[in-house]
mmCIF file of C-alpha atoms and ligand atoms in Angstrom:
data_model
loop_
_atom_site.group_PDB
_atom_site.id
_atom_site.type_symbol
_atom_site.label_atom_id
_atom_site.label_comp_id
_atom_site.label_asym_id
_atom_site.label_seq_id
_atom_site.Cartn_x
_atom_site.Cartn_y
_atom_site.Cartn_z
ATOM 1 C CA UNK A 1 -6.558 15.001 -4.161
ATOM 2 C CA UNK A 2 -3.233 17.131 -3.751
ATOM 3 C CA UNK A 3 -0.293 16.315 -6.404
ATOM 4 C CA UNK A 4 3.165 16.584 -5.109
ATOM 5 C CA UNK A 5 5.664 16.413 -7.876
ATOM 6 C CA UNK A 6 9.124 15.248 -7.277
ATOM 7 C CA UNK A 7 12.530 14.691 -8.664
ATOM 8 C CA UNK A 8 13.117 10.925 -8.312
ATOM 9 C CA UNK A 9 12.603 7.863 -5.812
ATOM 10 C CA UNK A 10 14.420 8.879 -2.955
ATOM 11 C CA UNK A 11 12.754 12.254 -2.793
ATOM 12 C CA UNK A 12 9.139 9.986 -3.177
ATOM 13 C CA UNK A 13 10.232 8.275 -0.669
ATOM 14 C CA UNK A 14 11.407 10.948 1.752
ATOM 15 C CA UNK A 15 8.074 12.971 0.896
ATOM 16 C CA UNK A 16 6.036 10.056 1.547
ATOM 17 C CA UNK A 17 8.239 9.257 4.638
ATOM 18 C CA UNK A 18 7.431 12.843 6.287
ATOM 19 C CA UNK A 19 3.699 12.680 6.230
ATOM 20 C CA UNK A 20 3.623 9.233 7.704
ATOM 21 C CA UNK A 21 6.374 10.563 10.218
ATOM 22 C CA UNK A 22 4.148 13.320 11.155
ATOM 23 C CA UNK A 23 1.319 11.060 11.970
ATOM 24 C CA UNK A 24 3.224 9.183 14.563
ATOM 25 C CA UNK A 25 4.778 11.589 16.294
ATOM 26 C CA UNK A 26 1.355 13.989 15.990
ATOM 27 C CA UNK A 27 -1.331 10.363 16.648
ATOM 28 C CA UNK A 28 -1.404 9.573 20.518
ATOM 29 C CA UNK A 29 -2.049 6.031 19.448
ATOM 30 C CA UNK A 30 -1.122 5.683 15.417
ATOM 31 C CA UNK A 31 -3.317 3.202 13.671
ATOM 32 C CA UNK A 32 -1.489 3.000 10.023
ATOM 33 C CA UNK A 33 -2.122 0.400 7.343
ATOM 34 C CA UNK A 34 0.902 0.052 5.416
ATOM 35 C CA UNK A 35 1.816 -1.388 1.386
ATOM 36 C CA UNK A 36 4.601 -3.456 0.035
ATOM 37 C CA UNK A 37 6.112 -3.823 -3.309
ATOM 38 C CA UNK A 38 9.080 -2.181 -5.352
ATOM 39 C CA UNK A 39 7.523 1.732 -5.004
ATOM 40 C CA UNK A 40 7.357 1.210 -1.010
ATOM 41 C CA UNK A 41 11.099 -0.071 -0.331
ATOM 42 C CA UNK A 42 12.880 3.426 -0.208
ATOM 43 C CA UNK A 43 10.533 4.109 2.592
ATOM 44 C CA UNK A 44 10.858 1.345 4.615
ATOM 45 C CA UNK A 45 14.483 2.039 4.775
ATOM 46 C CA UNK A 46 13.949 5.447 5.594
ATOM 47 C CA UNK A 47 11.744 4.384 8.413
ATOM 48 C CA UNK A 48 14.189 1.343 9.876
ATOM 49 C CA UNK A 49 16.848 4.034 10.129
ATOM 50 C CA UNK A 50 13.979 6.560 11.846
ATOM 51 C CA UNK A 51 13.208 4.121 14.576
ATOM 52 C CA UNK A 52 16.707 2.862 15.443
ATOM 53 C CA UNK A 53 17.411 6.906 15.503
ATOM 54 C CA UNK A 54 14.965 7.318 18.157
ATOM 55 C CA UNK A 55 11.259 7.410 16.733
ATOM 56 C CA UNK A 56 8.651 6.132 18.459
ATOM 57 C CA UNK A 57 6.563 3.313 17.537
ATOM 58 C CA UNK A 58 5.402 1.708 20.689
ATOM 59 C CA UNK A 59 1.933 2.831 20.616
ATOM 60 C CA UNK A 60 1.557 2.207 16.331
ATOM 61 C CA UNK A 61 -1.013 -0.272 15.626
ATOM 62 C CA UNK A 62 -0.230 -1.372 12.035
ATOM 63 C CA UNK A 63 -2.315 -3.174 9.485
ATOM 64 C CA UNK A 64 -1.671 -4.298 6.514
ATOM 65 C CA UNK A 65 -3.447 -3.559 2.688
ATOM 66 C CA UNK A 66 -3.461 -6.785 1.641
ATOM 67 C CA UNK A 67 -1.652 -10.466 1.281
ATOM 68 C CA UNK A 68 -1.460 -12.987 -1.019
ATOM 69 C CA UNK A 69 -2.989 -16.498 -0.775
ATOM 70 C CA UNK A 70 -0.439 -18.939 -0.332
ATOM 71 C CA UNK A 71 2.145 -20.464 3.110
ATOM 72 C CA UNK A 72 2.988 -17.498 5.158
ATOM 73 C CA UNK A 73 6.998 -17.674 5.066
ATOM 74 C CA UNK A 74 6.968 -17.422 0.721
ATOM 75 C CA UNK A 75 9.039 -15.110 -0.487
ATOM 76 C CA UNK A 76 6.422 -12.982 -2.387
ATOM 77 C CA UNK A 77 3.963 -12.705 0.838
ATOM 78 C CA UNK A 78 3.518 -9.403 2.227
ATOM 79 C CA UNK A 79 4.193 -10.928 5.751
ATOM 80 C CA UNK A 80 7.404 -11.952 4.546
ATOM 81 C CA UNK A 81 8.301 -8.884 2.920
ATOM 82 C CA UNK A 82 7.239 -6.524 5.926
ATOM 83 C CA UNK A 83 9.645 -8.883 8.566
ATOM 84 C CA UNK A 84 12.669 -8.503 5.810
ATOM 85 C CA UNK A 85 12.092 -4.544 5.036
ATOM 86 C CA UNK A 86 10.675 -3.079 8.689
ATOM 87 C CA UNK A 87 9.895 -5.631 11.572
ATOM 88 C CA UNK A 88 13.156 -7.873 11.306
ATOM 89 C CA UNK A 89 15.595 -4.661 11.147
ATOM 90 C CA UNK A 90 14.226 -2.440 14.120
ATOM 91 C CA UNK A 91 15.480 -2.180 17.884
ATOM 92 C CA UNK A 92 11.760 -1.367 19.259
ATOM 93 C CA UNK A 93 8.649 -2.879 17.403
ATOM 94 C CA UNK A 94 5.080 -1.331 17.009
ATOM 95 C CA UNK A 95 2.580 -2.164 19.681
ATOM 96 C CA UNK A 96 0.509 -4.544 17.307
ATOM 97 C CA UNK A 97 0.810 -5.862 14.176
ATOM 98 C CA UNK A 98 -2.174 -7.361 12.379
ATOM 99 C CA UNK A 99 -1.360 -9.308 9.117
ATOM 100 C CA UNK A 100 -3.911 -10.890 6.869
ATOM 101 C CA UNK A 101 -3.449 -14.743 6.896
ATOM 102 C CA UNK A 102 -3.503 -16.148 3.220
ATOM 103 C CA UNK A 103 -2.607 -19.403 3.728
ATOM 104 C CA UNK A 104 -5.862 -20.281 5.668
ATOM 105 C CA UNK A 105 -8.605 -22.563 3.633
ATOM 106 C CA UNK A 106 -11.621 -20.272 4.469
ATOM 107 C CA UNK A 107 -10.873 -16.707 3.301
ATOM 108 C CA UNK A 108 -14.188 -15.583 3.736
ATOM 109 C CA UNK A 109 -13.809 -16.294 7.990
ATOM 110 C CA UNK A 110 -10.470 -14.242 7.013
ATOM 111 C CA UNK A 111 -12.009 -11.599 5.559
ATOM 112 C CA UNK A 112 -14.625 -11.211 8.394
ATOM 113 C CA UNK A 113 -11.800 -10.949 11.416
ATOM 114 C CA UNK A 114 -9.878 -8.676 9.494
ATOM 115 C CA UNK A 115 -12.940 -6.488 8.919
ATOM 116 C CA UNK A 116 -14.156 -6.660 12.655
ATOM 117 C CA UNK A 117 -10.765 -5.484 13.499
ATOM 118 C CA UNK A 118 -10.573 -2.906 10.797
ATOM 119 C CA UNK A 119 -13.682 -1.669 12.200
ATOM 120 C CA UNK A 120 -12.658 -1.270 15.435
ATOM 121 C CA UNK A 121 -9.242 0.601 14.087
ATOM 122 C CA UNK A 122 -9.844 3.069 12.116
ATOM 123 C CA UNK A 123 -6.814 4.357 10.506
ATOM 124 C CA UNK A 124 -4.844 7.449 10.737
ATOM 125 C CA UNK A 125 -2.909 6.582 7.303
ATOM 126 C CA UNK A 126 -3.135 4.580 4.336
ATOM 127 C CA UNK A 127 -0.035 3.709 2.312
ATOM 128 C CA UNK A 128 -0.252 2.967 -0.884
ATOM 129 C CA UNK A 129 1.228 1.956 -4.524
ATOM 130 C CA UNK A 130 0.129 2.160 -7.934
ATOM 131 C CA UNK A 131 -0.225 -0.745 -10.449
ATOM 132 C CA UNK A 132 0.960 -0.566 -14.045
ATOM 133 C CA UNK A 133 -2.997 -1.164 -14.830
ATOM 134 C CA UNK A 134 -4.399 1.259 -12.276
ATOM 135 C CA UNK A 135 -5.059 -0.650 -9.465
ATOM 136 C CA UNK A 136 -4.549 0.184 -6.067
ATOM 137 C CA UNK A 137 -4.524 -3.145 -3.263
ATOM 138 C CA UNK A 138 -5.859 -5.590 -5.688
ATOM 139 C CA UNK A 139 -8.755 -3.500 -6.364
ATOM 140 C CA UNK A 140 -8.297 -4.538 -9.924
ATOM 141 C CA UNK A 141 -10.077 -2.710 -13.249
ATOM 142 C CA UNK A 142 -13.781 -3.195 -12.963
ATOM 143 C CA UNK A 143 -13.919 -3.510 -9.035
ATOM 144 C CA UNK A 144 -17.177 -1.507 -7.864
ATOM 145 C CA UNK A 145 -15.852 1.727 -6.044
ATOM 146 C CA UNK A 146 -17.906 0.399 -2.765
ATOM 147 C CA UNK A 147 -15.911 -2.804 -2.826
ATOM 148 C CA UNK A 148 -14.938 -4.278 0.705
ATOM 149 C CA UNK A 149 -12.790 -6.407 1.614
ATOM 150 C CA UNK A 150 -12.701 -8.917 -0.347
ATOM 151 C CA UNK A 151 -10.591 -11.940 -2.179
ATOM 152 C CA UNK A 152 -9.318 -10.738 -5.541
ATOM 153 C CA UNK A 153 -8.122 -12.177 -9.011
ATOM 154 C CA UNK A 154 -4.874 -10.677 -10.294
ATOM 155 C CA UNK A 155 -4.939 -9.555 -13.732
ATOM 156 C CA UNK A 156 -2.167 -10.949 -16.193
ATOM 157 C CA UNK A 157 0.010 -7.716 -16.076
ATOM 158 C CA UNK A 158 -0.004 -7.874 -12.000
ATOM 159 C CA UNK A 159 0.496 -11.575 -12.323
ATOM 160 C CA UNK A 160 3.814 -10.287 -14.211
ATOM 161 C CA UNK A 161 4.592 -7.427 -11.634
ATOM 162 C CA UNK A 162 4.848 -9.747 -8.917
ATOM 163 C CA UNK A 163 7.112 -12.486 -10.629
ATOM 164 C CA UNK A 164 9.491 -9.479 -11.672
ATOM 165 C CA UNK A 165 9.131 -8.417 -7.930
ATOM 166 C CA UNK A 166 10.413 -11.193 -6.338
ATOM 167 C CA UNK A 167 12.040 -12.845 -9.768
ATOM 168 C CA UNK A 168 9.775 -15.981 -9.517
ATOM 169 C CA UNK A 169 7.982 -18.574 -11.983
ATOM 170 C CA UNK A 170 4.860 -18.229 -13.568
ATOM 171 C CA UNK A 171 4.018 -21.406 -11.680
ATOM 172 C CA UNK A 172 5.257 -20.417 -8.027
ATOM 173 C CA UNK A 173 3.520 -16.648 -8.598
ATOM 174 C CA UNK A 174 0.091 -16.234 -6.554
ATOM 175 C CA UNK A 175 -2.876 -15.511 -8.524
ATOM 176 C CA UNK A 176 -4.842 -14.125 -6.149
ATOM 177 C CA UNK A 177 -5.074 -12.523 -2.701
ATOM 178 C CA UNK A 178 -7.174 -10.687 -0.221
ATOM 179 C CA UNK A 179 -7.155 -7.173 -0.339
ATOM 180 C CA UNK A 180 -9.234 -4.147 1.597
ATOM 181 C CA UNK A 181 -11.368 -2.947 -0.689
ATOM 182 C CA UNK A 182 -12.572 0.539 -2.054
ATOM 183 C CA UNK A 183 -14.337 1.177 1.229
ATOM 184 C CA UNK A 184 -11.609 0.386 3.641
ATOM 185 C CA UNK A 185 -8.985 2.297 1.929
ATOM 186 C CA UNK A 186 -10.534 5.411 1.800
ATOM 187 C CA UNK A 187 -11.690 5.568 5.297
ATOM 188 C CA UNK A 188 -8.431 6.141 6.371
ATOM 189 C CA UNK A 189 -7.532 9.911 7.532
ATOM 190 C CA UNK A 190 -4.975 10.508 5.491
ATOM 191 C CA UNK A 191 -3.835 8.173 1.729
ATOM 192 C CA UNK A 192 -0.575 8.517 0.650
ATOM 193 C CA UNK A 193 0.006 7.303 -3.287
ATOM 194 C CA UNK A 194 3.584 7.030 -4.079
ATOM 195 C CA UNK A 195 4.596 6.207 -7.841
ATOM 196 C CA UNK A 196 8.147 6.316 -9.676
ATOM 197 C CA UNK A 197 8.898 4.878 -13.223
ATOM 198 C CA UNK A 198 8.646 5.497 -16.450
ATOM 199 C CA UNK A 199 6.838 1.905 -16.401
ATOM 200 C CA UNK A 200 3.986 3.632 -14.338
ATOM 201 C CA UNK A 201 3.983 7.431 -16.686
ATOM 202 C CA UNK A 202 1.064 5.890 -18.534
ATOM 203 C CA UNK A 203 -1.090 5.052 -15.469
ATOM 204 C CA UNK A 204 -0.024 7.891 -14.064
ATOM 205 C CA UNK A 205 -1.718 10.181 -16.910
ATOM 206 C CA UNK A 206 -4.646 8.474 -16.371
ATOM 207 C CA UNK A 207 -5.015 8.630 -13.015
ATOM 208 C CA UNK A 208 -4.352 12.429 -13.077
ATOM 209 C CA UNK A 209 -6.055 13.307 -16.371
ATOM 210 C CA UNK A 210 -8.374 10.704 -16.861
ATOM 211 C CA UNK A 211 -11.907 10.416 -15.462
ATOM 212 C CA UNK A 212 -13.152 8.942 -12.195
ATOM 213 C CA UNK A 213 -14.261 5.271 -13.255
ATOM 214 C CA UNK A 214 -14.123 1.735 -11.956
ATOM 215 C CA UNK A 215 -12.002 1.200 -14.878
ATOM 216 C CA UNK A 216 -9.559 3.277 -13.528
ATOM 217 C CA UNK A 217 -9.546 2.096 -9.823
ATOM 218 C CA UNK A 218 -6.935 5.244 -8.242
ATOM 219 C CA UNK A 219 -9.010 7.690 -9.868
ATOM 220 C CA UNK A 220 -11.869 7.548 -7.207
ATOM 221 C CA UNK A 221 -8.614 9.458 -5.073
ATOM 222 C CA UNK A 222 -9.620 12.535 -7.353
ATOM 223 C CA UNK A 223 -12.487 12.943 -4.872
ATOM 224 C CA UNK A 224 -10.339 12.372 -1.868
ATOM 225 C CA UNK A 225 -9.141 16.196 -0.474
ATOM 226 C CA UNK A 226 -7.184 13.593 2.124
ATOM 227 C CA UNK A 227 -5.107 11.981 -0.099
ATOM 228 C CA UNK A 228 -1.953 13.129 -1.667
ATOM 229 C CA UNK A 229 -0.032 11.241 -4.663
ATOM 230 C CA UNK A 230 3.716 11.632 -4.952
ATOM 231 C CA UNK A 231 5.183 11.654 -8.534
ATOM 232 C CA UNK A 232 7.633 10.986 -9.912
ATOM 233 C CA UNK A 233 9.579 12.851 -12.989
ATOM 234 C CA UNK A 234 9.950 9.461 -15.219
ATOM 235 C CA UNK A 235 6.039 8.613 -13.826
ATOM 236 C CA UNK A 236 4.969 12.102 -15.200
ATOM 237 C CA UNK A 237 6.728 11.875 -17.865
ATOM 238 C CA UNK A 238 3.309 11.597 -19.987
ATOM 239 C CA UNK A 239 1.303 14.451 -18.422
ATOM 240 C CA UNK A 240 0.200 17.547 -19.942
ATOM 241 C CA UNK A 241 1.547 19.926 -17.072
ATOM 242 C CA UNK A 242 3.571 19.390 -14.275
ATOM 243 C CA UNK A 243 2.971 22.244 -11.930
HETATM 244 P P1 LIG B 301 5.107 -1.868 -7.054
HETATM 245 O O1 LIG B 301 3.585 -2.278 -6.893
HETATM 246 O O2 LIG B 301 5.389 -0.904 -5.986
HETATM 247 O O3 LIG B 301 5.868 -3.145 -6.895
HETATM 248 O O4 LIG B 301 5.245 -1.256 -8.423
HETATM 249 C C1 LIG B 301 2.633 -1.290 -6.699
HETATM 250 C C2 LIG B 301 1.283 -1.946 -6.720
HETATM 251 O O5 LIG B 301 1.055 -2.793 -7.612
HETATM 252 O O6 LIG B 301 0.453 -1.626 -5.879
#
């Protein structure tokens, strides 16, 4: 795992920016699986402006991490939040895009034609965020490192991270939502982890100092020579060295 240390979100983002930029203009045919949340906004700007400057997406395949159960056009759903922050705002669009539908009855048939289709994508580039609890998706605490895909309970403090996301009720928040697991995460060429905050310093240390457990579920990226977290100084604030 390679640490990048930075000054503040918009460098983050920019860092994290270049290395996906690299891969489309390097890929022949880019397949990227992409994140959403608070951490993963700066980018998205950075790449609307890219695209409507002249980068090419018209042979990017994109997937997406994960998705929350509950009607498509909510305003916490990642399919929402991907048309608002990338797909609504660009002159040219990707080739495909492949969203996880969470508003269907039968996850499980879900789950198995996203995986068929993961399979027959593998990915250039993983984006990803870090939760205040470790998590990465909704690979939550306690998720066996050679989890796949798979429907997933939110613990209480990502429960909260979503209603202060999208400034929601308890009630409307979703409680759970499919997610790739362990197995299709790290299969991807290249994982980018991009964290900011002093609200993340504390997972932060642990990811970076802490050992390689389930209970800890970014630390398996420790083992990953492909993946490369992005820090920030308020999200490092709690590590022993910076350098
Ligand atoms: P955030 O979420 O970017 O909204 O902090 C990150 C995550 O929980 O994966």
């Amino acid at each position: 795992m390679n640490t990048l240390f930075v000054k503040d979100y918009d460098e983050m983002s920019q860092k994290g920016f270049e290395i996906f930029r690299e891969v489309i203009e390097t890929k022949e045919n880019p397949i990227v699986s992409i994140n959403t949340g608070g951490t993963t906004r700066g980018f998205y700007k950075l790449l609307v402006e890219a695209v409507n400057d002249g980068l090419d997406i018209s042979n990017t395949t994109i997937f997406v991490l994960d998705e929350y159960i509950g009607p498509k056009n909510e305003v916490y759903t990642v399919y929402t939040y991907i048309h608002e922050n990338f797909l609504d705002l660009v002159d040219t669009q990707p080739k495909e895009v492949h969203f996880i539908d969470g508003s269907i009855d039968n996850p499980d048939a879900e789950i198995e034609r996203y995986k068929r289709l993961l399979d027959e994508h593998p990915r250039d580039f993983q984006l990803l965020g870090l939760g205040t609890n470790g998590h990465i998706g909704a690979n939550e605490p306690g998720t066996p490192f050679d989890a796949e895909m798979f429907l997933a309970q939110h613990t209480d403090s990502t429960i909260e991270s979503t209603m202060k996301e999208y400034d929601i009720s308890r009630e409307k928040t979703p409680t759970a939502m499919i997610t790739l697991g362990f197995k299709e995460i790290l299969e991807a060429e290249k994982i980018v982890l991009m964290i900011s905050g002093e609200h993340k310093a504390e997972a932060t240390k642990t990811l970076i100092e802490g050992e390689v457990t389930e209970n800890n579920p970014a630390s398996i990226l420790q083992q990953y020579e492909n993946a490369t977290v992005i820090i920030d100084e308020e999200a490092a604030s709690m590590l022993e060295k910076t350098q």
